[in-house]
Short mmCIF file of C-alpha atoms in Angstrom, two decimals:
data_model
loop_
_atom_site.label_atom_id
_atom_site.label_comp_id
_atom_site.label_asym_id
_atom_site.label_seq_id
_atom_site.Cartn_x
_atom_site.Cartn_y
_atom_site.Cartn_z
CA MET Y 1 0.00 0.00 0.00
CA GLN Y 2 1.37 3.41 -0.95
CA LYS Y 3 1.59 6.07 1.76
CA PHE Y 4 0.27 9.59 1.14
CA SER Y 5 2.85 11.23 3.36
CA LYS Y 6 6.38 10.65 4.54
CA ILE Y 7 5.63 11.26 8.22
CA GLU Y 8 7.60 8.88 10.35
CA GLN Y 9 5.93 7.05 13.23
CA THR Y 10 8.44 8.06 15.88
CA ILE Y 11 7.43 9.03 19.40
CA ALA Y 12 9.82 10.63 21.80
CA GLU Y 13 9.54 9.03 25.24
CA ASN Y 14 8.84 12.38 26.90
CA GLU Y 15 5.91 13.08 24.49
CA ILE Y 16 3.67 10.25 25.64
CA ASN Y 17 0.63 12.00 27.17
CA THR Y 18 2.54 14.83 28.87
CA THR Y 19 0.29 17.49 30.41
CA VAL Y 20 1.17 20.91 29.01
CA PHE Y 21 -1.62 22.99 30.60
CA LYS Y 22 -4.56 22.31 32.93
CA SER Y 23 -7.59 24.35 34.01
CA ASP Y 24 -11.23 23.65 34.85
CA ARG Y 25 -12.19 23.22 31.18
CA TRP Y 26 -8.89 22.31 29.53
CA LYS Y 27 -6.28 19.62 29.93
CA ILE Y 28 -3.83 20.16 27.10
CA VAL Y 29 -1.60 17.15 26.63
CA LYS Y 30 1.21 16.41 24.22
CA GLN Y 31 1.17 12.99 22.62
CA ASP Y 32 2.63 11.68 19.38
CA GLY Y 33 3.80 15.18 18.45
CA TRP Y 34 0.30 16.71 18.88
CA GLU Y 35 -1.05 19.00 21.55
CA PHE Y 36 -4.78 18.55 22.22
CA ASN Y 37 -7.48 18.96 24.86
CA ASN Y 38 -7.84 15.67 26.74
CA GLN Y 39 -10.71 16.82 28.99
CA PRO Y 40 -13.05 13.83 29.47
CA GLU Y 41 -16.42 15.63 29.42
CA ASP Y 42 -18.41 15.02 26.23
CA TYR Y 43 -21.31 17.10 24.91
CA VAL Y 44 -24.91 16.06 24.44
CA VAL Y 45 -26.85 17.67 21.58
CA ALA Y 46 -30.66 17.72 21.36
CA ILE Y 47 -32.58 18.36 18.17
CA VAL Y 48 -35.97 19.04 19.79
CA TYR Y 49 -39.04 18.85 17.56
CA LEU Y 50 -42.47 19.86 18.90
CA SER Y 51 -44.55 17.58 16.68
CA ASN Y 52 -48.01 19.08 17.34
CA HIS Y 53 -46.72 22.53 16.36
CA MET Y 54 -44.29 21.47 13.60
CA GLU Y 55 -41.58 23.51 15.33
CA LEU Y 56 -37.91 23.00 16.16
CA ILE Y 57 -36.20 24.64 19.13
CA PHE Y 58 -32.88 26.47 18.79
CA ARG Y 59 -30.91 28.98 20.86
CA LEU Y 60 -29.42 32.43 20.51
CA GLU Y 61 -26.29 32.57 22.66
CA PRO Y 62 -23.55 35.15 23.32
CA ILE Y 63 -20.48 33.02 22.59
CA PRO Y 64 -17.25 34.90 23.40
CA SER Y 65 -15.08 32.84 21.04
CA TYR Y 66 -17.42 33.56 18.11
CA LYS Y 67 -17.77 37.23 19.08
CA SER Y 68 -13.99 37.63 18.96
CA ARG Y 69 -14.14 36.92 15.20
CA GLU Y 70 -17.60 38.27 14.37
CA LEU Y 71 -17.64 41.68 16.06
CA ASP Y 72 -20.96 42.78 14.54
CA TYR Y 73 -23.00 40.10 16.38
CA ASP Y 74 -24.01 39.81 20.02
CA ARG Y 75 -25.62 36.37 19.88
CA PHE Y 76 -25.34 33.34 17.62
CA LEU Y 77 -27.67 30.57 16.49
CA THR Y 78 -26.92 27.29 18.26
CA VAL Y 79 -28.51 23.90 18.72
CA LEU Y 80 -29.50 22.81 22.26
CA SER Y 81 -26.44 21.28 23.85
CA GLY Y 82 -24.53 20.93 27.07
CA THR Y 83 -21.61 19.35 28.85
CA ARG Y 84 -22.02 15.92 30.39
CA HIS Y 85 -20.89 15.76 34.00
CA HIS Y 86 -18.49 12.97 35.05
CA SER Y 87 -20.99 10.69 36.77
CA GLU Y 88 -23.95 11.59 34.55
CA GLU Y 89 -25.46 9.15 32.06
CA ILE Y 90 -25.70 10.56 28.53
CA GLU Y 91 -29.52 10.46 28.44
CA GLU Y 92 -29.71 12.00 31.91
CA CYS Y 93 -27.62 14.90 30.57
CA LEU Y 94 -29.86 15.12 27.50
CA PHE Y 95 -33.04 15.70 29.53
CA ARG Y 96 -31.29 17.98 32.05
CA GLU Y 97 -29.96 20.22 29.28
CA ILE Y 98 -33.34 20.37 27.53
CA TYR Y 99 -34.94 21.47 30.81
CA GLU Y 100 -32.23 24.00 31.71
CA GLU Y 101 -32.25 25.63 28.27
CA THR Y 102 -35.96 25.46 27.37
CA GLY Y 103 -38.00 24.76 30.52
CA LEU Y 104 -39.47 21.61 28.92
CA VAL Y 105 -40.11 18.99 31.61
CA ILE Y 106 -40.34 15.73 29.70
CA SER Y 107 -42.52 12.93 31.06
CA LYS Y 108 -40.68 10.09 32.80
CA ALA Y 109 -42.56 7.66 30.51
CA TYR Y 110 -41.18 9.35 27.37
CA SER Y 111 -39.09 7.06 25.17
CA SER Y 112 -39.38 8.40 21.61
CA HIS Y 113 -35.95 10.07 21.52
CA GLN Y 114 -33.48 8.54 19.11
CA PHE Y 115 -29.71 8.47 19.28
CA LEU Y 116 -28.41 9.60 15.89
CA GLN Y 117 -24.62 9.55 16.17
CA SER Y 118 -21.48 10.41 18.11
CA LEU Y 119 -18.79 12.56 16.52
CA PHE Y 120 -15.49 14.02 17.68
CA VAL Y 121 -15.76 17.80 18.10
CA SER Y 122 -12.47 18.45 16.29
CA LYS Y 123 -8.94 17.16 15.85
CA GLY Y 124 -8.00 19.47 18.71
CA GLY Y 125 -9.52 17.32 21.46
CA THR Y 126 -10.95 14.03 22.67
CA GLN Y 127 -14.46 15.31 23.35
CA LYS Y 128 -17.42 13.98 21.40
CA TYR Y 129 -20.88 15.24 20.51
CA HIS Y 130 -23.67 12.71 21.21
CA ILE Y 131 -26.56 13.80 18.98
CA TYR Y 132 -30.21 12.95 19.70
CA TRP Y 133 -33.46 13.51 17.81
CA VAL Y 134 -36.16 14.39 20.38
CA PRO Y 135 -39.67 14.53 18.87
CA LEU Y 136 -42.25 15.59 21.46
CA LEU Y 137 -46.04 15.52 21.47
CA ASP Y 138 -47.84 18.07 23.68
CA SER Y 139 -48.88 15.24 26.03
CA GLU Y 140 -45.22 14.26 26.62
CA TYR Y 141 -44.02 17.46 28.30
CA ARG Y 142 -45.01 20.47 30.33
CA LEU Y 143 -43.45 23.90 30.08
CA GLU Y 144 -41.85 25.72 33.01
CA LYS Y 145 -39.59 28.74 33.16
CA ALA Y 146 -36.15 27.65 31.94
CA PRO Y 147 -33.83 27.77 34.96
CA GLY Y 148 -30.55 27.84 33.05
CA ASP Y 149 -27.39 26.59 34.69
CA GLY Y 150 -26.80 29.68 36.82
CA SER Y 151 -24.18 31.24 34.53
CA THR Y 152 -24.35 34.79 33.18
CA HIS Y 153 -23.81 33.33 29.72
CA GLU Y 154 -26.96 31.23 29.99
CA ALA Y 155 -28.94 34.12 31.52
CA ASN Y 156 -28.15 36.12 28.35
CA SER Y 157 -29.20 33.26 26.05
CA THR Y 158 -32.66 32.65 24.60
CA SER Y 159 -34.40 29.57 23.27
CA PHE Y 160 -36.81 30.05 20.39
CA ARG Y 161 -39.18 27.95 18.34
CA ILE Y 162 -39.22 28.01 14.55
CA ASN Y 163 -41.74 26.41 12.24
CA ILE Y 164 -40.19 23.80 9.97
CA SER Y 165 -41.36 25.82 6.95
CA GLN Y 166 -38.78 28.44 8.01
CA ILE Y 167 -35.84 26.05 8.54
CA ASN Y 168 -34.01 27.26 5.42
CA THR Y 169 -33.91 30.81 6.84
CA LEU Y 170 -31.59 29.73 9.69
CA LYS Y 171 -27.98 30.91 9.37
CA PRO Y 172 -25.72 28.67 11.47
CA VAL Y 173 -22.13 29.75 12.13
CA ASP Y 174 -20.80 26.54 13.63
CA THR Y 175 -20.45 23.01 12.32
CA ILE Y 176 -22.60 21.21 14.90
CA THR Y 177 -25.59 23.55 14.46
CA SER Y 178 -25.31 23.29 10.68
CA LEU Y 179 -25.14 19.49 10.89
CA CYS Y 180 -28.14 19.34 13.24
CA ILE Y 181 -30.23 21.45 10.86
CA GLN Y 182 -29.42 18.96 8.10
CA LEU Y 183 -30.21 16.01 10.39
CA ALA Y 184 -33.56 17.61 11.35
CA LYS Y 185 -34.40 18.07 7.67
CA LYS Y 186 -33.58 14.41 7.05
CA GLU Y 187 -35.74 13.24 9.99
CA LEU Y 188 -38.61 15.41 8.75
CA GLY Y 189 -38.20 14.45 5.08
CA LEU Y 190 -37.45 18.05 4.05
CA LYS Y 191 -35.09 19.34 1.37
#
C-alpha cells in the first residue's frame, strides 16, 4: 500500500501524554507530536421537535469565542447542547440540558428520543458530541420557566421555536448547528 505522506511514526519518550496545561475546562496534553485537549467531558446535543406545532427549538447565545471573530454580532444561532458531568449518564444529561435551556419537563414515561450519532468535536480534542433527535407531542411534556445553569452566559441566552417551513432561513455559524439542521431536515423528510 502506498503512503500519502512521509511522516515517520516516531514518538519521543517524553511526548507520551505529557500534560502541558490544565484548568477547569482544559487539559492540554502532548502525545505523538500533537497537543490537544484531553478533557473527558463530552457534549450532548438535542434536536428538539415539537410535533403538534411542527416547530424545532434552537438557541441564541452570546459566545465569546465567536464574538472575537464576528464583532458585529451579540448572539449566535446554536442547537440545544450541554456538557455531560463525570458521573452523569448521557440520556440523563440530554433531559437535564433540555430542561435548563428550554423549561421543557419531559414525562418520565417518554421514550421516543433517538440516538443519531457520536462525533469528535475536532482534531484538537478528545471530546465527542452525542446527537439525539427528540420529537415531542404536547402530552409528553409540560413547560416551566427555563432555569438555566446559573451562569451569566446562559442568563443572556434565549431559546426560540421556529416552524419547519422556516428552517431554510436559519444561518448557522458553527459546524454542529449546521449538521443538526441537516439532520432535522432528514428526519422530517425536508429538502
